[in-house]
XYZ file of N, CA, C and O in Angstrom:
436
model
N -84.629 -12.740 -116.478
C -84.238 -11.097 -116.326
C -84.230 -11.037 -114.235
O -83.943 -9.796 -114.012
N -83.089 -11.935 -114.814
C -81.628 -11.792 -113.750
C -80.499 -10.783 -113.878
O -79.638 -10.657 -113.109
N -80.633 -9.747 -114.372
C -80.452 -9.017 -115.094
C -80.337 -8.137 -113.631
O -80.692 -7.297 -113.726
N -78.820 -7.545 -113.447
C -78.391 -6.863 -111.979
C -78.617 -5.613 -113.007
O -77.949 -5.070 -114.372
N -79.076 -4.616 -111.984
C -79.420 -3.312 -113.027
C -78.077 -2.304 -112.994
O -77.772 -2.289 -114.179
N -76.684 -2.611 -112.449
C -75.596 -2.085 -113.431
C -75.046 -2.011 -114.675
O -74.608 -0.936 -115.425
N -76.003 -3.944 -114.612
C -75.693 -4.003 -116.413
C -76.628 -3.448 -117.452
O -76.120 -3.298 -118.415
N -77.178 -3.325 -116.426
C -79.561 -2.697 -117.750
C -78.583 -1.357 -117.605
O -78.567 -0.290 -118.770
N -77.909 -0.310 -116.580
C -77.365 1.327 -117.344
C -76.128 1.977 -117.876
O -75.349 0.463 -118.531
N -76.117 2.498 -118.635
C -75.667 2.294 -120.247
C -73.630 3.509 -119.616
O -74.669 4.288 -119.046
N -73.548 3.707 -120.038
C -72.555 4.697 -119.233
C -72.729 6.208 -120.204
O -73.246 6.103 -121.323
N -72.489 7.510 -119.161
C -72.999 8.406 -119.535
C -71.921 9.010 -120.832
O -70.556 8.872 -119.836
N -71.830 9.870 -121.651
C -71.046 10.080 -122.115
C -70.071 11.440 -121.272
O -71.194 11.630 -121.038
N -69.192 11.438 -121.652
C -68.682 12.176 -120.738
C -68.845 13.951 -121.145
O -69.300 15.255 -119.596
N -68.755 14.706 -121.998
C -69.885 16.309 -122.175
C -71.093 15.905 -121.779
O -71.587 16.801 -120.609
N -72.172 15.427 -121.591
C -73.219 14.610 -121.777
C -73.032 14.875 -118.994
O -74.176 15.490 -119.334
N -72.190 13.862 -119.008
C -72.279 14.288 -117.560
C -72.185 15.035 -117.054
O -72.821 15.663 -116.413
N -70.856 16.143 -117.788
C -71.025 17.470 -117.302
C -72.274 18.214 -117.133
O -72.878 19.307 -116.665
N -73.265 18.530 -117.906
C -74.323 19.186 -118.661
C -75.968 18.742 -117.911
O -75.981 19.160 -116.888
N -75.451 17.648 -117.474
C -76.380 17.232 -116.539
C -75.841 17.227 -115.332
O -76.157 17.772 -114.617
N -74.940 17.547 -114.915
C -74.398 18.398 -113.129
C -74.341 18.981 -112.900
O -75.136 19.883 -112.338
N -74.115 20.202 -114.172
C -74.779 21.410 -114.852
C -75.912 21.741 -114.299
O -76.233 22.677 -113.774
N -76.806 20.893 -114.851
C -77.976 21.183 -115.320
C -79.071 20.386 -113.729
O -80.334 20.389 -113.398
N -78.375 20.751 -112.652
C -78.829 19.617 -110.983
C -79.866 20.633 -110.622
O -80.180 22.610 -110.862
N -81.012 19.607 -110.383
C -82.166 21.247 -109.823
C -82.204 21.022 -108.032
O -81.654 20.751 -107.202
N -83.082 21.669 -108.156
C -82.951 22.597 -105.871
C -84.520 22.313 -106.372
O -85.046 22.886 -106.719
N -84.250 22.308 -104.477
C -85.704 21.962 -104.193
C -86.184 24.006 -103.439
O -84.848 24.351 -103.053
N -86.764 24.179 -102.853
C -86.891 25.539 -102.587
C -85.903 25.423 -100.518
O -85.346 27.109 -101.001
N -86.582 24.262 -100.236
C -85.089 24.327 -99.193
C -84.189 23.822 -98.796
O -82.866 24.907 -98.591
N -83.511 23.214 -100.384
C -81.856 23.007 -100.686
C -81.597 24.545 -100.891
O -80.291 25.140 -100.840
N -82.410 26.125 -101.898
C -82.280 27.242 -102.392
C -81.736 28.049 -101.078
O -80.505 29.599 -100.917
N -82.464 27.630 -100.103
C -82.833 28.475 -98.927
C -82.151 28.057 -98.556
O -81.653 29.473 -97.461
N -81.466 27.282 -98.073
C -80.233 27.210 -97.164
C -79.263 27.450 -97.474
O -78.228 28.367 -97.138
N -79.040 27.460 -99.344
C -77.543 28.119 -99.558
C -77.634 30.270 -99.455
O -76.819 30.360 -99.371
N -79.308 30.324 -99.653
C -79.133 31.888 -99.838
C -79.764 32.630 -98.167
O -79.322 33.921 -98.474
N -79.280 31.984 -97.094
C -79.671 32.737 -96.252
C -81.325 32.162 -95.615
O -80.910 33.700 -94.746
N -81.588 32.965 -96.482
C -83.396 33.111 -95.767
C -84.103 31.789 -95.884
O -83.623 30.498 -95.447
N -85.574 32.472 -95.583
C -86.920 31.393 -94.973
C -86.817 30.241 -96.308
O -87.918 31.450 -97.760
N -87.286 28.924 -96.168
C -87.926 28.631 -97.899
C -89.307 28.690 -98.159
O -89.348 29.437 -99.763
N -90.356 29.905 -97.685
C -91.591 30.001 -97.650
C -90.856 31.721 -98.748
O -91.532 31.358 -99.612
N -90.211 31.635 -98.684
C -89.403 33.314 -99.588
C -88.879 33.129 -100.841
O -89.421 33.614 -101.839
N -88.422 31.667 -100.902
C -88.520 31.446 -102.114
C -89.225 30.740 -102.834
O -88.958 31.550 -103.902
N -90.553 30.802 -101.759
C -91.647 29.740 -102.454
C -92.552 31.254 -102.821
O -92.851 31.124 -104.590
N -92.081 32.559 -102.773
C -92.823 33.875 -102.915
C -91.762 34.525 -104.319
O -92.761 34.877 -105.280
N -91.288 34.439 -104.111
C -90.004 34.177 -105.600
C -90.729 33.910 -107.084
O -90.825 33.968 -107.587
N -90.975 32.181 -106.698
C -91.118 31.685 -107.443
C -92.930 31.434 -107.858
O -93.142 31.231 -109.299
N -93.177 31.854 -106.978
C -95.518 32.195 -107.063
C -95.185 34.142 -107.133
O -96.186 34.008 -108.597
N -94.914 34.712 -107.113
C -94.901 36.309 -107.773
C -93.970 36.105 -108.826
O -93.215 37.622 -109.657
N -93.429 35.071 -109.898
C -92.877 34.755 -111.538
C -90.779 35.543 -111.483
O -90.474 35.811 -112.510
N -90.623 36.194 -110.424
C -89.194 35.711 -109.819
C -88.009 35.043 -110.016
O -87.098 35.798 -111.119
N -88.424 33.902 -109.702
C -87.399 32.892 -109.904
C -88.179 31.331 -110.719
O -89.299 31.728 -109.926
N -87.625 31.427 -111.991
C -88.898 30.401 -112.798
C -88.036 28.745 -111.592
O -87.540 28.687 -111.616
N -89.610 27.945 -112.375
C -88.858 26.578 -111.137
C -90.570 26.020 -112.318
O -91.542 25.846 -112.909
N -89.555 24.663 -112.111
C -91.436 24.087 -112.170
C -92.226 22.599 -111.346
O -91.134 21.924 -110.226
N -93.025 22.556 -111.456
C -93.805 21.536 -110.389
C -93.723 20.805 -110.965
O -94.324 19.596 -111.898
N -92.886 19.106 -109.504
C -92.662 18.461 -110.024
C -93.912 17.804 -109.125
O -93.434 16.082 -109.507
N -94.984 17.541 -108.943
C -95.791 17.027 -107.851
C -96.541 16.081 -109.896
O -96.382 16.270 -110.669
N -96.549 15.181 -108.922
C -97.238 14.381 -109.415
C -99.013 14.315 -108.920
O -99.371 14.413 -110.656
N -99.656 14.666 -108.445
C -100.729 15.131 -108.999
C -100.848 16.725 -108.406
O -100.521 17.734 -108.259
N -100.919 17.732 -110.560
C -100.980 18.734 -110.135
C -101.966 19.783 -109.862
O -101.500 20.186 -109.166
N -102.818 19.130 -108.872
C -104.069 20.176 -108.209
C -104.478 20.025 -106.884
O -104.582 20.955 -106.244
N -102.814 19.060 -106.552
C -102.634 19.018 -105.715
C -100.868 20.293 -104.302
O -101.002 20.708 -105.238
N -100.721 20.283 -103.857
C -99.304 20.276 -103.181
C -98.325 20.576 -103.851
O -98.031 19.321 -105.201
N -97.629 21.495 -105.150
C -96.894 21.532 -105.543
C -95.019 21.486 -104.380
O -94.798 21.088 -103.760
N -94.595 20.505 -105.621
C -92.895 20.197 -105.788
C -92.599 21.224 -106.468
O -92.005 20.584 -107.717
N -91.544 22.391 -106.068
C -90.920 23.307 -107.226
C -89.527 22.904 -106.994
O -88.910 22.021 -106.077
N -89.078 22.856 -108.350
C -87.382 21.813 -108.293
C -87.018 23.045 -108.922
O -88.122 24.257 -109.914
N -85.879 24.535 -109.483
C -84.739 24.658 -109.081
C -84.823 24.759 -109.878
O -82.623 24.340 -109.840
N -83.775 25.301 -111.376
C -82.335 24.682 -112.037
C -81.239 25.900 -111.980
O -81.909 27.156 -111.236
N -80.393 25.333 -112.248
C -79.471 26.159 -111.844
C -79.158 27.595 -111.825
O -79.000 28.280 -112.242
N -79.229 27.455 -113.262
C -79.504 27.841 -114.620
C -79.879 29.083 -114.568
O -79.868 29.836 -114.625
N -81.974 29.014 -114.026
C -82.855 29.980 -113.674
C -82.271 30.577 -112.322
O -82.502 31.425 -112.847
N -81.241 30.068 -111.567
C -80.129 30.440 -110.416
C -80.362 31.391 -110.731
O -79.816 32.682 -109.983
N -79.837 31.494 -111.918
C -77.808 32.157 -111.971
C -78.863 33.674 -113.024
O -78.698 34.661 -112.335
N -79.812 33.345 -113.587
C -80.551 34.691 -114.426
C -81.117 34.971 -113.341
O -81.337 36.322 -112.985
N -81.259 34.674 -112.180
C -82.480 35.289 -110.708
C -81.373 36.110 -110.016
O -81.664 37.734 -110.421
N -79.966 35.364 -110.146
C -79.232 36.941 -108.985
C -78.581 37.546 -110.420
O -78.571 38.806 -110.360
N -78.584 37.399 -112.044
C -78.767 38.739 -112.353
C -79.437 39.829 -111.921
O -79.246 41.303 -112.541
N -81.191 38.820 -112.378
C -81.682 39.880 -111.863
C -81.387 40.827 -111.685
O -82.869 42.673 -111.519
N -81.391 40.580 -110.403
C -81.943 40.906 -108.737
C -80.159 41.381 -107.979
O -80.453 41.628 -107.410
N -79.297 41.157 -109.209
C -77.664 42.244 -108.627
C -78.244 43.417 -108.458
O -78.552 44.319 -108.911
N -76.974 43.911 -107.198
C -77.286 45.300 -106.701
C -76.655 46.990 -108.313
O -74.711 46.185 -107.827
N -77.389 46.774 -108.502
C -76.533 48.357 -109.824
C -75.667 49.297 -109.235
O -76.448 49.913 -108.060
N -75.018 49.907 -109.152
C -74.157 50.870 -108.476
C -75.076 51.868 -109.114
O -75.146 52.503 -110.008
N -75.606 52.968 -107.982
C -76.874 54.122 -108.737
C -76.460 55.693 -109.416
O -74.920 55.311 -109.216
N -76.570 56.257 -110.357
C -75.987 57.151 -111.609
C -75.717 58.078 -110.548
O -76.412 58.609 -109.442
N -74.800 58.813 -110.224
C -74.198 60.303 -109.902
C -75.511 61.255 -110.068
O -75.546 61.486 -111.631
N -76.817 61.360 -109.037
C -77.307 62.035 -109.902
C -76.335 64.026 -109.170
O -75.275 63.918 -109.215
N -77.078 64.328 -110.432
C -76.314 66.242 -110.468
C -76.783 66.934 -109.655
O -77.488 66.821 -108.790
N -75.962 67.214 -109.022
C -75.419 68.944 -107.760
C -76.562 69.772 -107.994
O -75.825 70.569 -109.477
N -78.045 70.372 -107.549
C -77.956 71.305 -107.088
C -77.578 71.778 -106.879
O -77.064 72.232 -106.020
N -77.827 73.226 -108.318
C -77.413 74.643 -107.092
C -78.175 75.200 -106.454
O -79.906 75.004 -106.676
N -77.246 75.962 -105.323
C -78.841 76.729 -104.507
C -78.821 78.364 -104.788
O -78.267 78.204 -105.726
N -80.638 77.951 -104.710
C -80.784 80.217 -105.263
C -80.433 80.478 -104.645
O -80.386 80.270 -103.365
N -80.702 82.157 -104.592
C -80.453 83.341 -103.896
C -81.429 83.019 -103.232
O -82.517 84.446 -104.227
N -81.878 82.722 -102.219
C -83.444 83.606 -101.725
C -83.409 84.894 -101.215
O -84.801 85.100 -101.156
N -82.435 85.140 -100.271
C -82.209 86.668 -100.034
C -82.727 87.670 -100.741
O -83.090 88.619 -99.669
N -82.781 87.495 -102.080
C -83.620 88.493 -103.885
C -84.918 88.963 -102.883
O -85.267 90.011 -102.811
N -85.306 88.091 -103.368
C -87.268 87.990 -102.776
C -87.911 88.155 -101.707
O -88.534 88.037 -102.022
N -86.995 87.135 -100.567
C -87.542 87.794 -99.495
C -88.166 87.954 -98.519
O -87.595 89.584 -98.347
N -89.679 87.928 -98.679
C -90.165 88.323 -97.077
C -89.584 88.049 -95.908
O -90.632 86.556 -96.091
N -89.830 88.935 -95.136
C -90.201 87.995 -93.938
C -91.024 88.339 -92.424
O -91.936 90.111 -93.113
N -91.335 87.440 -92.759
C -92.792 87.413 -92.107
C -92.691 86.930 -90.635
O -93.701 86.563 -89.478
N -92.025 87.179 -89.362
C -91.597 87.019 -88.637
C -91.475 87.638 -87.873
O -90.495 88.813 -87.901
N -91.751 88.516 -85.972
C -91.375 89.021 -85.225
C -89.460 89.171 -84.921
O -89.466 88.591 -84.100
N -89.400 89.470 -85.184
C -87.792 90.063 -84.961
C -87.702 90.819 -83.926
O -88.623 91.455 -83.098
N -86.252 90.749 -83.023
C -85.967 91.406 -81.400
C -86.157 93.274 -82.059
O -86.351 94.042 -80.870
N -85.990 94.029 -83.990
C -86.922 94.886 -83.439
C -87.938 95.620 -83.386
O -88.366 96.287 -83.038
N -88.751 94.413 -83.453
C -90.208 95.936 -83.923
C -90.505 95.998 -82.298
O -90.375 95.041 -81.105
């Protein structure tokens, strides 16, 4: 049993190493630091269903330990992207003077 740990590890193929790097998971405080928001805001997005995450806690009935995948962050960003609003059609002014009844006292009275 004196096999070194490095000898037991197998070399990871190149394509798989890239996929592993792309599938890196972040914790809510790490994501909050990247976005410049409070970690509770990120947890709120997770609990509210806007941001997908997994609960990696050892005890599922206890405090959650959320992990957020980079692909889920990209999906979250695309869902929250700000789109330019469509230009509203300009309303024409109606001519109110034709049927206008004046109900105030002017200087002429």
